[in-house]
mmCIF file of C-alpha atoms in Angstrom:
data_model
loop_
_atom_site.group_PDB
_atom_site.id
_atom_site.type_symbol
_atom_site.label_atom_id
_atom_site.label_comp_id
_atom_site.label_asym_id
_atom_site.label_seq_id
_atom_site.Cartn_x
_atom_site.Cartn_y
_atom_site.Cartn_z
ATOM 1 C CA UNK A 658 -52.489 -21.424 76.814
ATOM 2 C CA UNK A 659 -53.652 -18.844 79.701
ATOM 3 C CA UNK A 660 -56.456 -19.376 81.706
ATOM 4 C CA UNK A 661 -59.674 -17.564 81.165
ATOM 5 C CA UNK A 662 -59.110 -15.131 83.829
ATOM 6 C CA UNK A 663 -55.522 -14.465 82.799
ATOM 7 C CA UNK A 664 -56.874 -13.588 79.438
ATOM 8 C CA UNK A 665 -59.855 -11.315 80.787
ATOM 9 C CA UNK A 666 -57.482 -9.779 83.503
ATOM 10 C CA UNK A 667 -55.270 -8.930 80.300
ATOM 11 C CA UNK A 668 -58.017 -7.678 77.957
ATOM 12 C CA UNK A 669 -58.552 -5.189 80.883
ATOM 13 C CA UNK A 670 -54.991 -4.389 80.831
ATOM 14 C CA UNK A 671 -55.625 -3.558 77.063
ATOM 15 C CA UNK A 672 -58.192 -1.317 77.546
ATOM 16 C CA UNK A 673 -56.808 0.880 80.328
ATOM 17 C CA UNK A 674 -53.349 0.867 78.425
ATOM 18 C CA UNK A 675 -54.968 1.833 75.124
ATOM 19 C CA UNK A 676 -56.621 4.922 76.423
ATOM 20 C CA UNK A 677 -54.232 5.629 78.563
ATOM 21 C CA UNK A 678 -51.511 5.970 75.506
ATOM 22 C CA UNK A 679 -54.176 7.495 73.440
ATOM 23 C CA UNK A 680 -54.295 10.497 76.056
ATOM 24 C CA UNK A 681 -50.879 10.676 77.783
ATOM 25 C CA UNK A 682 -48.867 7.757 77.173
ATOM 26 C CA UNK A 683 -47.415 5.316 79.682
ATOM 27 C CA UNK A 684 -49.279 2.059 79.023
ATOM 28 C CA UNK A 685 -46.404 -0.322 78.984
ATOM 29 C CA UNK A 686 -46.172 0.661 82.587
ATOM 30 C CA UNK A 687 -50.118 -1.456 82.560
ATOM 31 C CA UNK A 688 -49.404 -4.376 80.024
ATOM 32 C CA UNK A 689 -45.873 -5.212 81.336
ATOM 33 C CA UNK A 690 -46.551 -5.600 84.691
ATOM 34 C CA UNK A 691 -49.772 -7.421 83.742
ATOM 35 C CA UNK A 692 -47.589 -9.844 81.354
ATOM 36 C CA UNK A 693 -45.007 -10.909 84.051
ATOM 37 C CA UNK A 694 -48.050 -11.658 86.164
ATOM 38 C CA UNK A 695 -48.954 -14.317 83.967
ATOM 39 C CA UNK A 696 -46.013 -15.756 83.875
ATOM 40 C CA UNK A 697 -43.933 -14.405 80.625
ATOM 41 C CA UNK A 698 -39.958 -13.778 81.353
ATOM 42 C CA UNK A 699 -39.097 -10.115 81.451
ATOM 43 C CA UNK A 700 -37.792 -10.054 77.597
ATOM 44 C CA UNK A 701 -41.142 -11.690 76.634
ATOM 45 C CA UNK A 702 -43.381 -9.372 78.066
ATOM 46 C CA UNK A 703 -41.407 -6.617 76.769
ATOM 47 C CA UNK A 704 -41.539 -8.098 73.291
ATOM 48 C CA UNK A 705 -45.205 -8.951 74.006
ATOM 49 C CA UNK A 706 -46.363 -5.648 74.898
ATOM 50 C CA UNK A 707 -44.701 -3.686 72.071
ATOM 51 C CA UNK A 708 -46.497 -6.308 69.576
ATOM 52 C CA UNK A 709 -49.870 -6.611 71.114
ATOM 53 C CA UNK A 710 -50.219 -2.531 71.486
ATOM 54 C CA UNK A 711 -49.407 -1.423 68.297
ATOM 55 C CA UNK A 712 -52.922 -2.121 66.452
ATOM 56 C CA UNK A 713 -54.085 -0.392 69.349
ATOM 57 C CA UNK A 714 -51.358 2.593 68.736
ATOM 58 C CA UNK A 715 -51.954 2.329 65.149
ATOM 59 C CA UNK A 716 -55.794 3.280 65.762
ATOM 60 C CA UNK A 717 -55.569 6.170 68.033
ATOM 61 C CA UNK A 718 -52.992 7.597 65.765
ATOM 62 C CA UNK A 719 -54.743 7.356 62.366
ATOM 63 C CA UNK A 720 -58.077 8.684 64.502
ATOM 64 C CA UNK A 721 -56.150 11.693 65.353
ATOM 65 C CA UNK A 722 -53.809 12.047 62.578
ATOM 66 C CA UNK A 723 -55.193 15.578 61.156
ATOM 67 C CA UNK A 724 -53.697 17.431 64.380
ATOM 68 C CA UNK A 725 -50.398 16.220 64.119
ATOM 69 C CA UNK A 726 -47.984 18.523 62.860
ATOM 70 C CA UNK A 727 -44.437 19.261 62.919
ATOM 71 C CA UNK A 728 -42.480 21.846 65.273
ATOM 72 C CA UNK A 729 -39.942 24.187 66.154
ATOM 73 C CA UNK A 730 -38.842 24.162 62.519
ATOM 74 C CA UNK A 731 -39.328 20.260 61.798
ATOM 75 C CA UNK A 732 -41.318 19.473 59.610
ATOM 76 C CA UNK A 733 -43.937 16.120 60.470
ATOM 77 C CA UNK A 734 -42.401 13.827 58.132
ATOM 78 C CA UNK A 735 -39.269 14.297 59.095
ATOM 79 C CA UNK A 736 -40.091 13.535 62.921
ATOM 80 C CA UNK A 737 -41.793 10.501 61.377
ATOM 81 C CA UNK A 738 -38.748 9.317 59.715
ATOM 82 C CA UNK A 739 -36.549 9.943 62.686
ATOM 83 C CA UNK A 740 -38.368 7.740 65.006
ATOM 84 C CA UNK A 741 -38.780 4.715 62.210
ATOM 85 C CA UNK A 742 -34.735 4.646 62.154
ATOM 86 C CA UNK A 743 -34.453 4.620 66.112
ATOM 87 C CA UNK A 744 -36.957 2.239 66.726
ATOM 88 C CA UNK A 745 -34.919 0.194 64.569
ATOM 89 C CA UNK A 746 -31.822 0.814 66.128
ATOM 90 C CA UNK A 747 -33.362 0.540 69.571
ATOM 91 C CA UNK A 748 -35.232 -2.943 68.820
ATOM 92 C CA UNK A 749 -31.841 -4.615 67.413
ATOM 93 C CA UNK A 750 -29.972 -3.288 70.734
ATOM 94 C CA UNK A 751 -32.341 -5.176 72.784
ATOM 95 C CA UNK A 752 -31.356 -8.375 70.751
ATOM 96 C CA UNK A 753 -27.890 -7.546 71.786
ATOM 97 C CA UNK A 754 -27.942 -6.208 75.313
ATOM 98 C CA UNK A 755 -30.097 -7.366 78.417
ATOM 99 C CA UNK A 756 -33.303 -5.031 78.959
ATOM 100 C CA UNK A 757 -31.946 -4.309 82.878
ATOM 101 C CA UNK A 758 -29.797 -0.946 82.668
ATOM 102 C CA UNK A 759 -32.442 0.538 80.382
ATOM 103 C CA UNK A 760 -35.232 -1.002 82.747
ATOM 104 C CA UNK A 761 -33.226 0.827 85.781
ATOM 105 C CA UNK A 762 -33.013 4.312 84.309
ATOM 106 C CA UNK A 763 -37.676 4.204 83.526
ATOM 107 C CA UNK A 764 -38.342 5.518 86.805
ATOM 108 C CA UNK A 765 -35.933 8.275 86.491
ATOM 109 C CA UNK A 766 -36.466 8.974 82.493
ATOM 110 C CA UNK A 767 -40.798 9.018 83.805
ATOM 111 C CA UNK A 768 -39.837 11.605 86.580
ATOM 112 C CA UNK A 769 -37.833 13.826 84.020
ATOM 113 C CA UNK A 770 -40.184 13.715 81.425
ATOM 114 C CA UNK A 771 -43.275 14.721 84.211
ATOM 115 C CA UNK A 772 -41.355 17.298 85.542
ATOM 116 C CA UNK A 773 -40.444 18.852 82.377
ATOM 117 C CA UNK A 774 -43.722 18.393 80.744
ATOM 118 C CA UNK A 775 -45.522 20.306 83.769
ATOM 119 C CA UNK A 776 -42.989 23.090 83.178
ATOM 120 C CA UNK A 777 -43.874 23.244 79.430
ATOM 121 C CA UNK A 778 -47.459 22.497 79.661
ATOM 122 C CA UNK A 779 -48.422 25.079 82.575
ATOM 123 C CA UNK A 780 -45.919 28.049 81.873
ATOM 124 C CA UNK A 781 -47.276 31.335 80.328
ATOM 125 C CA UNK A 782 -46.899 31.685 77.168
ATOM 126 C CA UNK A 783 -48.046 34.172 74.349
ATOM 127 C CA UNK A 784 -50.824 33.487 72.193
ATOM 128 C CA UNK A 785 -48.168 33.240 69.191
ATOM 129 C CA UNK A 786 -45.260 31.789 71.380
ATOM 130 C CA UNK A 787 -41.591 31.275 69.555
ATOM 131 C CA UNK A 788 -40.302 27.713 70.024
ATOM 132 C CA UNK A 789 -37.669 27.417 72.979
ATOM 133 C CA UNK A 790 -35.890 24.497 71.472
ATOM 134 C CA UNK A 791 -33.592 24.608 67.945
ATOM 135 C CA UNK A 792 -34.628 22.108 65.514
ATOM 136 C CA UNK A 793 -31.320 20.118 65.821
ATOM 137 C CA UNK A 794 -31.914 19.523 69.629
ATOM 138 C CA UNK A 795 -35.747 18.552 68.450
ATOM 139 C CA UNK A 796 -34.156 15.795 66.255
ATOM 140 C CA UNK A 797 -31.565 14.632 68.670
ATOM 141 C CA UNK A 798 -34.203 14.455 71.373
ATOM 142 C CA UNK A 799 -36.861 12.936 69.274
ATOM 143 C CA UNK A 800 -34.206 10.060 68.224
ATOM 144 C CA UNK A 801 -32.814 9.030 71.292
ATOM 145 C CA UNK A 802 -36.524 8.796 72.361
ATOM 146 C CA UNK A 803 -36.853 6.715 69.593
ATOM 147 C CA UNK A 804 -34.348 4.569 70.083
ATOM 148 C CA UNK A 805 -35.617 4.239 73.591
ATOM 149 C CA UNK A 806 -38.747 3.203 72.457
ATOM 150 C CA UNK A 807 -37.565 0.775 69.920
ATOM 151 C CA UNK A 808 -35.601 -0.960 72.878
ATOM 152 C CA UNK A 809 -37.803 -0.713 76.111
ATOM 153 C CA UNK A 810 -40.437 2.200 75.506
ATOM 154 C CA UNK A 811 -41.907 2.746 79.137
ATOM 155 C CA UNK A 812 -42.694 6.049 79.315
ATOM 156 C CA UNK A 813 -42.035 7.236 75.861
ATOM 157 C CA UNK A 814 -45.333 8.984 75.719
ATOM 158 C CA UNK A 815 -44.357 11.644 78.516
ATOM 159 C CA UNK A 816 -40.903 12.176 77.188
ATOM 160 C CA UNK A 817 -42.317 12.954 73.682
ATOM 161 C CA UNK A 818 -45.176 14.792 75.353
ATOM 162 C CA UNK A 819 -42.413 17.095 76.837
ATOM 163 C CA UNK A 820 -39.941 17.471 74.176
ATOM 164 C CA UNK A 821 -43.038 18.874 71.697
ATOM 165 C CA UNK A 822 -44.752 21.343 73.733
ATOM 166 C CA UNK A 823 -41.415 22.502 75.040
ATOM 167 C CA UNK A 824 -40.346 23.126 71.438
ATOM 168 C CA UNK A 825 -43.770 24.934 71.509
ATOM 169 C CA UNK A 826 -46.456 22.472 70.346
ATOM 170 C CA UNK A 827 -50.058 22.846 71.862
ATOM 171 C CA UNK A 828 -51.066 20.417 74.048
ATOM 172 C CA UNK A 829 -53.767 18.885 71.867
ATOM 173 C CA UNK A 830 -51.553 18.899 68.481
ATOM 174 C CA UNK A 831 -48.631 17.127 70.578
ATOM 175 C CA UNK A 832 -50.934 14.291 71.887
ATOM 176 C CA UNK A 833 -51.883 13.554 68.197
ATOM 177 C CA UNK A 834 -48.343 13.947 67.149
ATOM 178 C CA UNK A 835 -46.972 11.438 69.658
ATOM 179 C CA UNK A 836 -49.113 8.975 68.944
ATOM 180 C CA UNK A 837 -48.265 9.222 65.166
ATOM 181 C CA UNK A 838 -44.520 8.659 66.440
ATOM 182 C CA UNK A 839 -45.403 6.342 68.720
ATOM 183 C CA UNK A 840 -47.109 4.169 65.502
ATOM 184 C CA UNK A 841 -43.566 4.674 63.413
ATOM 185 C CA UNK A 842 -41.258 3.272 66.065
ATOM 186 C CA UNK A 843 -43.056 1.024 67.495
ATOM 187 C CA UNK A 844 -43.759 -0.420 63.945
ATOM 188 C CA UNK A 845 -39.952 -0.812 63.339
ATOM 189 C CA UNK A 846 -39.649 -3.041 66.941
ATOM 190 C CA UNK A 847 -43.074 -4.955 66.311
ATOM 191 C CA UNK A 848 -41.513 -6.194 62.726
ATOM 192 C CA UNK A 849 -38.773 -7.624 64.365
ATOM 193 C CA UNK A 850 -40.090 -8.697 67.525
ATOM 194 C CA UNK A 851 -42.979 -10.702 65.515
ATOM 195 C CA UNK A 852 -40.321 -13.431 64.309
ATOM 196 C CA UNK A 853 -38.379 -13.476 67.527
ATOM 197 C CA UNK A 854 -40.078 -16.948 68.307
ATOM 198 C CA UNK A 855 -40.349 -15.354 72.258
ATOM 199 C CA UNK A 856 -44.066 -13.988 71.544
ATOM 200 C CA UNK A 857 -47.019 -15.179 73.459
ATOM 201 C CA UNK A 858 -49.713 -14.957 70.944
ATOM 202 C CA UNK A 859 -53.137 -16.122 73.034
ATOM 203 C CA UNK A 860 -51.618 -13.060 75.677
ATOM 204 C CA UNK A 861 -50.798 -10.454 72.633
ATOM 205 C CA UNK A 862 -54.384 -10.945 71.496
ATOM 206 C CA UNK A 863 -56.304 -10.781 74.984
ATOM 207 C CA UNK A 864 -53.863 -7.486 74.795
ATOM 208 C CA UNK A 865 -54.702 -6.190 71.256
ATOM 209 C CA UNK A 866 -58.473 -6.838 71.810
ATOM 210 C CA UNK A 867 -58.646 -4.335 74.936
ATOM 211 C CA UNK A 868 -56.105 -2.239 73.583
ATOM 212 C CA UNK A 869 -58.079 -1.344 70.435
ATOM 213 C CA UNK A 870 -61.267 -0.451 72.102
ATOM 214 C CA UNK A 871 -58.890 1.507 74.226
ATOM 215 C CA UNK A 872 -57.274 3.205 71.665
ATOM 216 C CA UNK A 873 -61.135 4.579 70.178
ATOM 217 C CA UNK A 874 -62.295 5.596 73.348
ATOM 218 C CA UNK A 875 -59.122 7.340 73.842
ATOM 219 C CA UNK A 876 -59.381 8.794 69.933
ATOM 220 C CA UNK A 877 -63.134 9.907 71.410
ATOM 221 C CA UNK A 878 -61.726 11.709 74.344
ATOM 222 C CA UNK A 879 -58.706 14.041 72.930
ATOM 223 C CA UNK A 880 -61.543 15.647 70.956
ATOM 224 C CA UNK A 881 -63.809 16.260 73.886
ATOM 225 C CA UNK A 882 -61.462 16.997 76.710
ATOM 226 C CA UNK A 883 -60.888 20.515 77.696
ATOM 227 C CA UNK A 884 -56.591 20.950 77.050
ATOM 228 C CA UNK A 885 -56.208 21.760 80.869
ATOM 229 C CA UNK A 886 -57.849 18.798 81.995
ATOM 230 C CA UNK A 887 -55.303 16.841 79.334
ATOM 231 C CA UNK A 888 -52.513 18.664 80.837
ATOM 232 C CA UNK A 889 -53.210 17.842 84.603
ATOM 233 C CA UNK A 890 -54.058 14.186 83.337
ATOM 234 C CA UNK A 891 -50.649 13.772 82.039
ATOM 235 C CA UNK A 892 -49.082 15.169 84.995
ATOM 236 C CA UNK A 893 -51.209 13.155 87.563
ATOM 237 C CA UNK A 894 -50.973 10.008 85.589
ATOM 238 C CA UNK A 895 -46.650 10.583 85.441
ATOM 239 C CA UNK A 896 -46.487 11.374 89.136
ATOM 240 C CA UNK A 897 -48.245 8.457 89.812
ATOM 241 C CA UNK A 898 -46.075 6.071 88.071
ATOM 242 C CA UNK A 899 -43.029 7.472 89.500
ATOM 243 C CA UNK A 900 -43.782 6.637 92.475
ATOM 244 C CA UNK A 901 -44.633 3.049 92.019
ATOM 245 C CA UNK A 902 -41.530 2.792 89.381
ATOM 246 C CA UNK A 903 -39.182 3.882 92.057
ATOM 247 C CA UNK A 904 -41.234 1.683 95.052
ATOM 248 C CA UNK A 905 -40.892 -1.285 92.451
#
């Protein structure tokens, strides 16, 4: 059982990691670290994480659910059935394989996704502009980002950030449609990861607690922010964690 300040130093985790996936993504890059500080094994804070954040994931997405929509010729609910089948795939490879090559590639998958976001976020576009990605490469894309997420999931967030408003989704519509994603494959891993027997329940809840007040205030804020703001959020927040991915 973790101390008191392990579980209030991991509540806090939650909260900052709720809002922060609610607006941009990239709050595994919070709760993991903040798991292995207390002591859980790599796998087990990976496993951990995905469980713990998804009632959190679960809220911001159903808050914002009426601005997601589909893209660039795909259709929502076929975006949302893509990323159910690769988080399955993705959790049952990391039953399989160890979570270090996938763990190696985050910093340079965060810096790719940043990159291309902040070309697809700030570039000029027309008020009606054409989607610059065919609906195949959409689905490819979106599935190996689900399988991705299924399997490790740092930094998911950004890459689906970039993917749909480089296939020409707004900025706010793609923040509510990525968390709706977010919700599918992550509900695929948590399913299995729940009767893995490597879950530390007293940390998932310290976790879930923050992490759903998190995910409301974060709900709250895509309503309220101006879209630039959003957009130079994401970008900040992704350059940040490059850097310490790479110095880690």
């Amino acid at each position: 059982m973790p101390e008191i300040h392990t579980i209030l130093l991991l509540a806090a985790a939650g909260l900052f990691a709720g809002t922060q996936n609610a607006l941009a993504g990239g709050g595994s890059f919070i709760t993991f670290p903040a798991l292995l500080l207390a002591g859980l094994n790599p796998v087990a804070a990976n496993m951990t994480s995905t469980v713990a954040m998804f009632p959190s994931q679960t809220t911001s997405a159903v808050a914002g659910r009426k601005l997601a929509k589909g893209v660039s010729g795909l259709k929502f609910r076929h975006l949302f059935a893509i990323s159910i089948v690769g988080g399955i795939l993705g959790a049952v490879l990391l039953w399989v394989t160890p979570p270090t090559f996938f763990a190696r590639l985050v910093p340079w998958l965060v810096l790719f996704a940043t990159s291309m976001f902040a070309w697809g976020a700030f570039r000029r576009q027309p008020l009606h502009a054409a989607s610059s990605m065919p609906t195949w490469m959409l689905a490819v894309v979106q599935f190996c980002i689900s399988i991705y997420g299924g399997y490790f999931g740092g930094g998911i967030g950004f890459l689906m950030l970039a993917a749909l408003t480089i296939a020409g989704q707004q900025i706010r519509a793609a923040t509510a449609t990525k968390n709706m994603l977010a919700m599918a494959m992550n509900a695929s891993a948590t399913l299995i990861f729940a009767f893995s027997g490597m879950i530390s329940w007293p940390a998932a809840m310290a976790l879930c607690a923050g992490g759903i007040a998190g995910g409301l205030l974060g709900s709250w804020l895509i309503y309220r922010l101006p879209p630039k703001l959003m957009r130079i959020f994401v970008v900040l927040v992704g350059a940040v964690l490059t850097v310490y991915m790479f110095l880690r």
